[in-house]
Every structure is written in structure tokens, then in C-alpha cells.
Coordinates of C-alpha atoms in Angstrom, one line a residue:
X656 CA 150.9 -44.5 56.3
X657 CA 152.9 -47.8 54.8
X658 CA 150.2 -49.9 56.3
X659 CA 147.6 -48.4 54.3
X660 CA 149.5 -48.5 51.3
X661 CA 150.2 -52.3 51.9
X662 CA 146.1 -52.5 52.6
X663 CA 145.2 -50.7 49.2
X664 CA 147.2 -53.4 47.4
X665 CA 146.3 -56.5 49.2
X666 CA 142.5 -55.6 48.5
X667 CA 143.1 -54.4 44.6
X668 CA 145.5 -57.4 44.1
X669 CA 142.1 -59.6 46.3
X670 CA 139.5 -58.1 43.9
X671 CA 141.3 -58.8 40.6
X672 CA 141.6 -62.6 41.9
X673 CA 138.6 -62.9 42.7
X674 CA 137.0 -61.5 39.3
X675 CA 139.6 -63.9 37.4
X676 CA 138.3 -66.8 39.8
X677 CA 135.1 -66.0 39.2
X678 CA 135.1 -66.1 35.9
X679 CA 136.9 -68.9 35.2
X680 CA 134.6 -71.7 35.5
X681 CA 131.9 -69.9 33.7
X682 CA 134.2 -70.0 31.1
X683 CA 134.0 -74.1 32.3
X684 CA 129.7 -73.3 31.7
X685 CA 130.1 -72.1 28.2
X686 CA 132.7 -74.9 27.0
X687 CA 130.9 -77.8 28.3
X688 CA 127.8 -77.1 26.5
X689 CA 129.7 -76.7 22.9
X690 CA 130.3 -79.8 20.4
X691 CA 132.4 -77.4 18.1
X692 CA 135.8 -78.0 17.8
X693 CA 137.0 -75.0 17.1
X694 CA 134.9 -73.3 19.7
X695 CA 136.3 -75.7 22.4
X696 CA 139.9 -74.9 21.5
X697 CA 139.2 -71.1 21.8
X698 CA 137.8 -72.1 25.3
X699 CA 141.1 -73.9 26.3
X700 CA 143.2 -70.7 25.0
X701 CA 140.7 -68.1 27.2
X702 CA 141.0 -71.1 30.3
X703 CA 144.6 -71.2 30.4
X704 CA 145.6 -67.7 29.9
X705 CA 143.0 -66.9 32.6
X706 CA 144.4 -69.0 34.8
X707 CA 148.0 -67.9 34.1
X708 CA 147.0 -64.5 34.8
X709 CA 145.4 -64.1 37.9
X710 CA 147.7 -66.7 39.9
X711 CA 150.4 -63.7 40.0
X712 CA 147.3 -61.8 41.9
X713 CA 146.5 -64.5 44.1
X714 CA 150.5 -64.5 44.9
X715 CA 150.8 -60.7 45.7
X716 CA 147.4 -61.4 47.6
X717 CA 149.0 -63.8 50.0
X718 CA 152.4 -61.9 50.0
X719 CA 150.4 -58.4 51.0
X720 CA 148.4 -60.3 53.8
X721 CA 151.2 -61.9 55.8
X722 CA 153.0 -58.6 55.3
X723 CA 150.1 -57.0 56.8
X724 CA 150.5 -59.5 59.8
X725 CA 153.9 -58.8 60.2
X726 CA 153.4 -54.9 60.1
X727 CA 150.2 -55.2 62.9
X728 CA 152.6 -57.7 65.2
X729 CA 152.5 -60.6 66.8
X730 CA 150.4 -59.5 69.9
X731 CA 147.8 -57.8 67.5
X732 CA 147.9 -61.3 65.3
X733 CA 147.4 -63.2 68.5
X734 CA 144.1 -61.0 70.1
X735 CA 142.6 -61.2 66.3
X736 CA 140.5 -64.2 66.9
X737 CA 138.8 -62.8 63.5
X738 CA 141.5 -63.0 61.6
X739 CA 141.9 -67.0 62.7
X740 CA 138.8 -67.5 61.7
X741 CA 139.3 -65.6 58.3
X742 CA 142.7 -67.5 57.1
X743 CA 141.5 -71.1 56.8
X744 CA 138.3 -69.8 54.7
X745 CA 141.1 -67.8 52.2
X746 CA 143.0 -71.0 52.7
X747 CA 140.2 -72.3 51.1
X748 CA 139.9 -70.3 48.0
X749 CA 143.4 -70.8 47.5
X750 CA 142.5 -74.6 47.2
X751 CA 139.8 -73.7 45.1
X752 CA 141.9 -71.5 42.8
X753 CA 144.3 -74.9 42.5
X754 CA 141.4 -77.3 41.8
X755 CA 140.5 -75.1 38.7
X756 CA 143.7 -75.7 37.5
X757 CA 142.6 -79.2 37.7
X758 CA 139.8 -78.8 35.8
X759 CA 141.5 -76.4 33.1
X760 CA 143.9 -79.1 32.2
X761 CA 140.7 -81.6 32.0
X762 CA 139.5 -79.2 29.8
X763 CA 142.5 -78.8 27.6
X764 CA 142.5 -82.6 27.4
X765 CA 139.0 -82.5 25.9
X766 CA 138.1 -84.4 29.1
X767 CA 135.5 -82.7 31.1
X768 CA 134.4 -84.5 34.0
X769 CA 131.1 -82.8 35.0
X770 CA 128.1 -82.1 33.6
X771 CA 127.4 -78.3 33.0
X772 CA 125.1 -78.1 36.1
X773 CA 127.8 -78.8 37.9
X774 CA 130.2 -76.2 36.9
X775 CA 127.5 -73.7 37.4
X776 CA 127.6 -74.7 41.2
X777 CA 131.2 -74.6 40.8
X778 CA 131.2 -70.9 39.6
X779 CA 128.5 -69.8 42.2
X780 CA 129.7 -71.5 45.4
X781 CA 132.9 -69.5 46.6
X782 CA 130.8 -66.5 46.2
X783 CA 130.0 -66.7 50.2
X784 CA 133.1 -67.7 51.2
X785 CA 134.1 -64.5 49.6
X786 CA 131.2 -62.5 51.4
X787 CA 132.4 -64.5 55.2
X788 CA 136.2 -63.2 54.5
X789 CA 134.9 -59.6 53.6
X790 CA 132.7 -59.6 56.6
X791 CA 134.9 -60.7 58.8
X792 CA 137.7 -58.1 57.8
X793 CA 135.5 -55.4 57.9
X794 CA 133.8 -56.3 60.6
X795 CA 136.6 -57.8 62.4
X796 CA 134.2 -59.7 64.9
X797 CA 133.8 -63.2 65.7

């Protein structure tokens, strides 16, 4: 029954990552294409505090996964040829979560370095690595 607690957590504490993630560089969208001052420095307030608080859920994320290895065992982690396909794509977003903490202190330095096209792609992009992690933990096939 502990497992499925552990489970319930690691998805809620996944979900509210992602939607902060997600977010975020929309946020990027909206400030590159203002010239008001003011505007901007509400931006860099709404960036930074996003940031800040979904990095705890993308902590408890990665905490609630490995415990999840731990609690399945060693001999279940080494048959789940799913699950070693799965952790280098999460590695990824976790790289991705990093490099828009790049890009929100660009941002709070009034220095953004792409054009707004650009931080459209960035906000649509990790959307299927998203969908290849979900399938491949659901489906748990590879």
C-alpha cells in the first residue's frame, strides 16, 4: 500500500512541475514582445518566483522516483528496460528545467537572447518528451 502512496505523490509532485515548466517560458513569449518597463519588471517578478516554486516539485519528483526504484528492487530495476529508456528523457527535462533558469536570469538582466519565435518553440518542445515518459510508464514497453 506504501508503494502507491509513494506513486500518488511522485505523479502529483510530476504534474505540478510540469505545469510550472510549462508555463514558464510563455511567460518568456509575453515579455519578449513588451518595450514597457514596467511591464518587463512584472515579468522578471512572475519569472523568478515561478521558477523558485516549482524547483521544490521537480526535487520531490526525483526524490519519489528513485524511492520508487528502491521500493520495486534491484532485479525489477534491472528487467525494466522501459524504465532505462524513460530516465535519460526525464534527465532531460531536468536539463531543460536548469536552462530556463538560464534564461530567467537573461531576462532579469533585460538581456534576452532570442527572438520571440524562438521562445514559442522553447515552450512547445518538451511537450513530447513529456508524452514519451507518460507512455512509456504507463505503458511500460519498449
Amino acid at each position: 500500500m506504501a508503494i502507491l502512496w509513494v506513486k500518488v505523490f511522485h505523479v502529483f509532485f510530476m504534474v505540478a512541475w510540469m505545469a510550472g515548466i510549462f508555463y514558464l517560458p510563455r511567460l518568456f513569449v509575453y515579455h519578449s514582445q513588451t518595450d514597457n518597463q514596467q511591464v518587463r519588471d512584472q515579468f522578471k517578478i512572475m519569472e523568478r518566483r515561478l521558477w523558485y516554486f516549482v524547483t521544490p516539485f521537480a526535487l520531490l519528483t526525483l526524490i519519489l522516483g528513485l524511492i520508487l526504484i528502491y521500493m520495486y528492487g534491484k532485479e525489477w530495476f534491472l528487467v525494466s528496460k522501459w524504465l532505462h529508456v524513460k530516465i535519460p528523457l526525464v534527465l532531460c527535462l531536468y536539463v531543460y528545467h536548469g536552462y530556463l533558469f538560464v534564461l530567467v536570469r537573461k531576462f532579469a538582466r533585460d538581456d534576452p537572447p532570442y527572438p520571440t519565435k524562438v521562445y514559442r518553440f522553447i515552450n512547445e518542445a518538451p511537450v513530447f518528451l513529456l508524452l514519451a515518459v507518460i507512455a512509456l510508464a504507463i505503458t511500460k514497453t519498449w
